[in-house]
Tab-separated table of C-alpha atoms in Angstrom:
chain	number	residue	atom	x	y	z
D	10	MET	CA	24.763	7.504	-19.974
D	11	LEU	CA	24.064	9.564	-16.928
D	12	ARG	CA	27.051	9.550	-14.608
D	13	ALA	CA	27.818	11.196	-11.287
D	14	ARG	CA	31.014	13.067	-10.504
D	15	LYS	CA	31.517	11.896	-6.934
D	16	ASP	CA	34.107	10.298	-4.668
D	17	PHE	CA	32.857	6.753	-4.073
D	18	SER	CA	35.409	5.745	-1.436
D	19	MET	CA	32.609	5.068	1.055
D	20	LEU	CA	31.578	1.856	-0.749
D	21	ARG	CA	33.001	-0.458	1.897
D	22	SER	CA	31.262	1.395	4.731
D	23	ALA	CA	27.952	1.267	2.909
D	24	TRP	CA	28.124	-2.496	2.544
D	25	LEU	CA	29.058	-2.917	6.206
D	26	CYS	CA	25.820	-1.127	7.078
D	27	LEU	CA	23.715	-3.603	5.096
D	28	ALA	CA	23.131	-6.063	7.925
D	29	ALA	CA	22.001	-3.356	10.323
D	30	MET	CA	19.666	-1.802	7.784
D	31	SER	CA	18.188	-5.196	6.884
D	32	PHE	CA	16.749	-5.302	10.397
D	33	ALA	CA	15.094	-1.948	9.794
D	34	VAL	CA	13.427	-3.279	6.643
D	35	VAL	CA	12.135	-6.370	8.450
D	36	PHE	CA	10.700	-4.153	11.160
D	37	HIS	CA	9.258	-1.393	9.018
D	38	GLY	CA	10.097	-1.334	5.332
D	39	CYS	CA	8.107	-4.405	4.290
D	40	SER	CA	5.068	-3.833	6.459
D	41	SER	CA	1.998	-3.404	4.290
D	42	SER	CA	-1.708	-2.794	4.352
D	43	ILE	CA	-2.618	-6.452	4.748
D	44	GLY	CA	-6.234	-7.189	3.996
D	45	GLY	CA	-6.863	-3.635	2.876
D	46	THR	CA	-6.493	-2.087	6.338
D	47	PRO	CA	-6.769	1.684	5.696
D	48	ALA	CA	-4.805	4.710	6.837
D	49	ARG	CA	-1.279	3.618	7.566
D	50	PRO	CA	0.843	6.283	9.254
D	51	GLU	CA	2.829	8.605	7.052
D	52	LEU	CA	6.504	7.880	6.505
D	53	SER	CA	9.082	10.414	7.573
D	54	GLU	CA	11.739	11.654	5.169
D	55	GLN	CA	14.248	9.634	7.194
D	56	ASP	CA	12.165	6.483	6.618
D	57	GLU	CA	12.018	7.283	2.917
D	58	ASP	CA	15.789	7.769	2.698
D	59	LEU	CA	16.451	4.463	4.456
D	60	ASN	CA	13.983	2.563	2.300
D	61	PHE	CA	15.523	3.919	-0.900
D	62	LYS	CA	18.970	2.948	0.370
D	63	MET	CA	17.791	-0.625	0.935
D	64	VAL	CA	16.154	-0.900	-2.487
D	65	VAL	CA	19.344	0.333	-4.177
D	66	LEU	CA	21.535	-2.119	-2.262
D	67	ARG	CA	19.295	-5.128	-2.851
D	68	PHE	CA	18.717	-4.208	-6.491
D	69	SER	CA	22.468	-4.075	-7.057
D	70	MET	CA	23.066	-7.380	-5.308
D	71	GLU	CA	20.382	-9.257	-7.237
D	72	GLY	CA	20.951	-7.547	-10.547
D	73	THR	CA	24.711	-7.862	-10.985
D	74	LEU	CA	25.949	-10.967	-9.173
D	75	ASP	CA	25.650	-13.113	-12.293
D	76	GLY	CA	26.901	-10.408	-14.649
D	77	THR	CA	23.485	-9.353	-15.907
D	78	TYR	CA	21.009	-6.623	-15.151
D	79	LEU	CA	17.798	-7.243	-13.254
D	80	PRO	CA	15.028	-7.153	-15.894
D	81	THR	CA	12.654	-4.207	-15.800
D	82	ALA	CA	9.637	-6.494	-15.521
D	83	ILE	CA	8.341	-10.012	-15.014
D	84	PRO	CA	7.369	-11.000	-18.580
D	85	ASP	CA	5.036	-13.589	-20.057
D	86	ALA	CA	6.237	-16.346	-22.388
D	87	LYS	CA	6.249	-13.911	-25.323
D	88	GLY	CA	8.212	-11.239	-23.484
D	89	LYS	CA	5.289	-8.920	-22.728
D	90	PRO	CA	5.858	-7.090	-19.401
D	91	LEU	CA	3.357	-8.212	-16.765
D	92	LEU	CA	4.616	-6.964	-13.403
D	93	SER	CA	7.274	-4.488	-12.331
D	94	TRP	CA	10.782	-5.370	-11.185
D	95	ARG	CA	9.567	-4.018	-7.829
D	96	VAL	CA	7.351	-7.093	-7.491
D	97	ALA	CA	10.215	-9.408	-8.477
D	98	LEU	CA	12.458	-7.809	-5.858
D	99	LEU	CA	9.977	-8.644	-3.079
D	100	GLU	CA	11.224	-12.221	-3.136
D	101	LYS	CA	14.674	-10.997	-2.025
D	102	LEU	CA	13.623	-8.338	0.478
D	103	ASP	CA	13.537	-9.549	4.071
D	104	GLY	CA	9.961	-9.731	5.312
D	105	CYS	CA	8.369	-9.334	1.865
D	106	GLN	CA	8.291	-12.965	0.714
D	107	GLU	CA	4.699	-13.639	1.812
D	108	LEU	CA	3.459	-10.672	-0.192
D	109	TYR	CA	5.459	-11.877	-3.190
D	110	LYS	CA	3.748	-15.274	-3.015
D	111	LYS	CA	0.338	-13.644	-3.301
D	112	PHE	CA	0.983	-12.421	-6.830
D	113	ARG	CA	0.000	-14.403	-9.884
D	114	LEU	CA	3.181	-13.951	-11.873
D	115	ASN	CA	1.590	-15.196	-15.091
D	116	GLU	CA	-1.003	-12.406	-14.991
D	117	SER	CA	-0.720	-8.706	-15.760
D	118	TRP	CA	-0.406	-6.127	-12.985
D	119	ASP	CA	-3.963	-4.999	-13.762
D	120	SER	CA	-5.629	-8.412	-13.694
D	121	PRO	CA	-8.434	-8.561	-11.096
D	122	HIS	CA	-6.322	-10.664	-8.727
D	123	ASN	CA	-3.144	-8.566	-8.944
D	124	LEU	CA	-5.040	-5.258	-8.874
D	125	ALA	CA	-6.312	-6.145	-5.413
D	126	LEU	CA	-2.719	-6.336	-4.166
D	127	ILE	CA	-1.823	-2.748	-5.077
D	128	GLU	CA	-3.155	-1.509	-1.746
D	129	GLU	CA	-0.704	-3.820	0.035
D	130	ILE	CA	2.246	-1.739	-1.163
D	131	PRO	CA	5.095	-2.371	1.292
D	132	ASP	CA	6.413	0.648	3.140
D	133	ILE	CA	9.784	0.269	1.438
D	134	TYR	CA	8.231	1.554	-1.813
D	135	ARG	CA	6.089	4.309	-0.295
D	136	TYR	CA	7.063	7.952	-0.059
D	137	ALA	CA	6.785	10.557	2.683
D	138	GLY	CA	3.376	12.212	2.824
D	139	ASP	CA	1.566	9.385	1.015
D	140	LYS	CA	-0.846	7.156	2.931
D	141	ALA	CA	-2.677	4.825	0.579
D	142	SER	CA	-2.229	5.657	-3.114
D	143	GLY	CA	-0.397	2.438	-4.000
D	144	LYS	CA	2.127	4.529	-5.922
D	145	THR	CA	5.896	4.848	-5.656
D	146	THR	CA	8.565	7.373	-6.599
D	147	ILE	CA	11.319	4.705	-6.691
D	148	GLN	CA	11.926	4.035	-10.363
D	149	LEU	CA	14.498	2.870	-12.859
D	150	LEU	CA	16.146	5.525	-14.992
D	151	ARG	CA	15.104	4.898	-18.594
D	152	GLY	CA	16.142	6.605	-21.813
D	153	PRO	CA	18.932	6.839	-24.404
D	154	GLY	CA	22.357	5.955	-23.025
D	155	THR	CA	21.074	4.455	-19.755
D	156	CYS	CA	21.438	0.865	-18.591
D	157	TYR	CA	17.771	0.384	-19.372
D	158	GLU	CA	17.410	1.576	-22.927
D	159	SER	CA	15.967	-1.885	-23.553
D	160	PRO	CA	13.639	-3.809	-21.187
D	161	HIS	CA	16.367	-6.253	-20.147
D	162	GLY	CA	19.284	-3.858	-19.789
D	163	LYS	CA	22.749	-4.283	-21.244
D	164	SER	CA	24.240	-7.673	-21.961
D	165	ALA	CA	26.582	-9.480	-19.568
D	166	ALA	CA	29.499	-8.799	-21.932
D	167	LYS	CA	28.838	-5.060	-21.865
D	168	LEU	CA	28.373	-5.063	-18.100
D	169	ALA	CA	31.838	-6.601	-17.720
D	170	ASP	CA	33.278	-3.530	-19.483
D	171	VAL	CA	32.116	-1.205	-16.706
D	172	ARG	CA	35.064	-0.414	-14.466
D	173	ASN	CA	33.259	1.529	-11.773
D	174	LYS	CA	29.628	0.529	-11.349
D	175	ASN	CA	29.193	3.431	-8.955
D	176	ASP	CA	29.545	5.828	-11.882
D	177	ILE	CA	26.366	4.444	-13.403
D	178	ILE	CA	22.970	5.707	-12.268
D	179	VAL	CA	20.195	3.101	-12.406
D	180	LEU	CA	17.594	4.152	-9.820
D	181	VAL	CA	16.076	7.533	-9.022
D	182	ARG	CA	13.441	9.054	-6.812
D	183	THR	CA	10.954	11.054	-8.830
D	184	ALA	CA	8.744	13.975	-7.952
D	185	THR	CA	5.389	12.847	-6.544
D	186	ASP	CA	3.531	13.891	-9.697
D	187	LYS	CA	5.662	11.327	-11.562
D	188	ALA	CA	4.845	8.489	-9.138
D	189	VAL	CA	3.669	5.236	-10.729
D	190	THR	CA	1.624	2.301	-9.474
D	191	TRP	CA	4.222	0.147	-7.738
D	192	THR	CA	3.241	-3.122	-9.437
D	193	GLN	CA	2.991	-1.632	-12.927
D	194	PRO	CA	5.989	-2.182	-15.253
D	195	GLU	CA	6.497	1.549	-15.627
D	196	ASP	CA	9.558	3.689	-14.839
D	197	PHE	CA	11.012	7.164	-15.242
D	198	GLN	CA	11.882	8.273	-18.774
D	199	TYR	CA	14.261	11.231	-18.684
D	200	GLU	CA	14.271	14.086	-21.179
D	201	GLU	CA	17.580	14.378	-23.028
D	202	ASN	CA	17.493	18.190	-23.077
D	203	ASN	CA	16.575	18.361	-19.361
D	204	PRO	CA	17.515	15.040	-17.714
D	205	THR	CA	16.719	16.091	-14.121
D	206	SER	CA	13.212	17.378	-14.875
D	207	GLY	CA	10.615	15.361	-12.987
D	208	LEU	CA	13.025	14.089	-10.347
D	209	TYR	CA	12.551	14.530	-6.607
D	210	LYS	CA	14.571	17.365	-5.118
D	211	THR	CA	15.477	17.721	-1.459
D	212	SER	CA	14.942	20.932	0.482
D	213	GLY	CA	18.502	21.802	-0.534
D	214	GLY	CA	17.701	21.317	-4.229
D	215	GLU	CA	19.597	18.036	-4.567
D	216	ILE	CA	18.398	15.027	-6.528
D	217	VAL	CA	18.539	11.487	-5.171
D	218	PHE	CA	19.834	8.509	-7.139
D	219	GLY	CA	21.181	4.984	-6.752
D	220	THR	CA	24.109	3.464	-8.623
D	221	LEU	CA	24.665	0.099	-10.243
D	222	GLY	CA	27.250	-0.597	-7.557
D	223	GLY	CA	24.701	-0.248	-4.765
D	224	LEU	CA	25.332	3.233	-3.393
D	225	ASP	CA	22.821	6.060	-3.044
D	226	PHE	CA	23.673	9.742	-3.145
D	227	LYS	CA	22.207	13.207	-3.077
D	228	MET	CA	23.741	15.588	-5.564
D	229	ALA	CA	23.207	19.023	-7.041
D	230	PRO	CA	21.686	18.789	-10.548
D	231	GLU	CA	24.574	20.728	-12.096
D	232	ASN	CA	26.959	17.925	-11.101
D	233	MET	CA	25.141	15.421	-13.283
D	234	LYS	CA	25.615	15.256	-16.999
D	235	LEU	CA	25.028	13.131	-20.063
D	236	PRO	CA	28.401	12.801	-21.815
D	237	GLU	CA	28.198	12.949	-25.592
D	238	GLY	CA	28.691	9.552	-27.218
D	239	PHE	CA	29.215	7.762	-23.922
D	240	HIS	CA	27.761	4.261	-24.358
D	241	PHE	CA	28.957	0.848	-23.331
């Protein structure tokens, strides 16, 4: 499982910032291209950082309170993935509930009705430099040894074995050429021999990730590793 060697003593401060940042999401992060209005302004890198921080925090809160992981997708009755976890999370993001209600949750992301909603991507999932692609670089980390080897994540019993949830990487920002349609149940699959390939890198060469405990960090690729045999 990918882990980060980092001092996580700032956890309490991060949670104290949640209320203040929630206001920012109401004001900006969940605005969208309602009715297909074109050409929204570009996001700044600061906007992008704040939006990722909010997604990580909310994902952690919704995905671990009951001892389970947030599923990777909204499934049909037979378990087939229909819509991304990003759509499911709209219900819990301040200011995004009306957009959530527009989706037909019993239909696939590419049904005629749900396809029309791609252009209403909320700003919280957009990335700097993108105006209207309907794609996002905010994705789950998938692959051997991660929390999301399977579509529904690890079991509640296994989750209880994790002592420090901030050691466990669950969300990443990818390079723009790895962006996916935000409503599609698709996420980033890392390569075991080169786990940071395809990830977004800052101007300083750092990668950006979010932990199961709700923190986000920037870190040099050499400080991330995949320990042999580390599974839980």
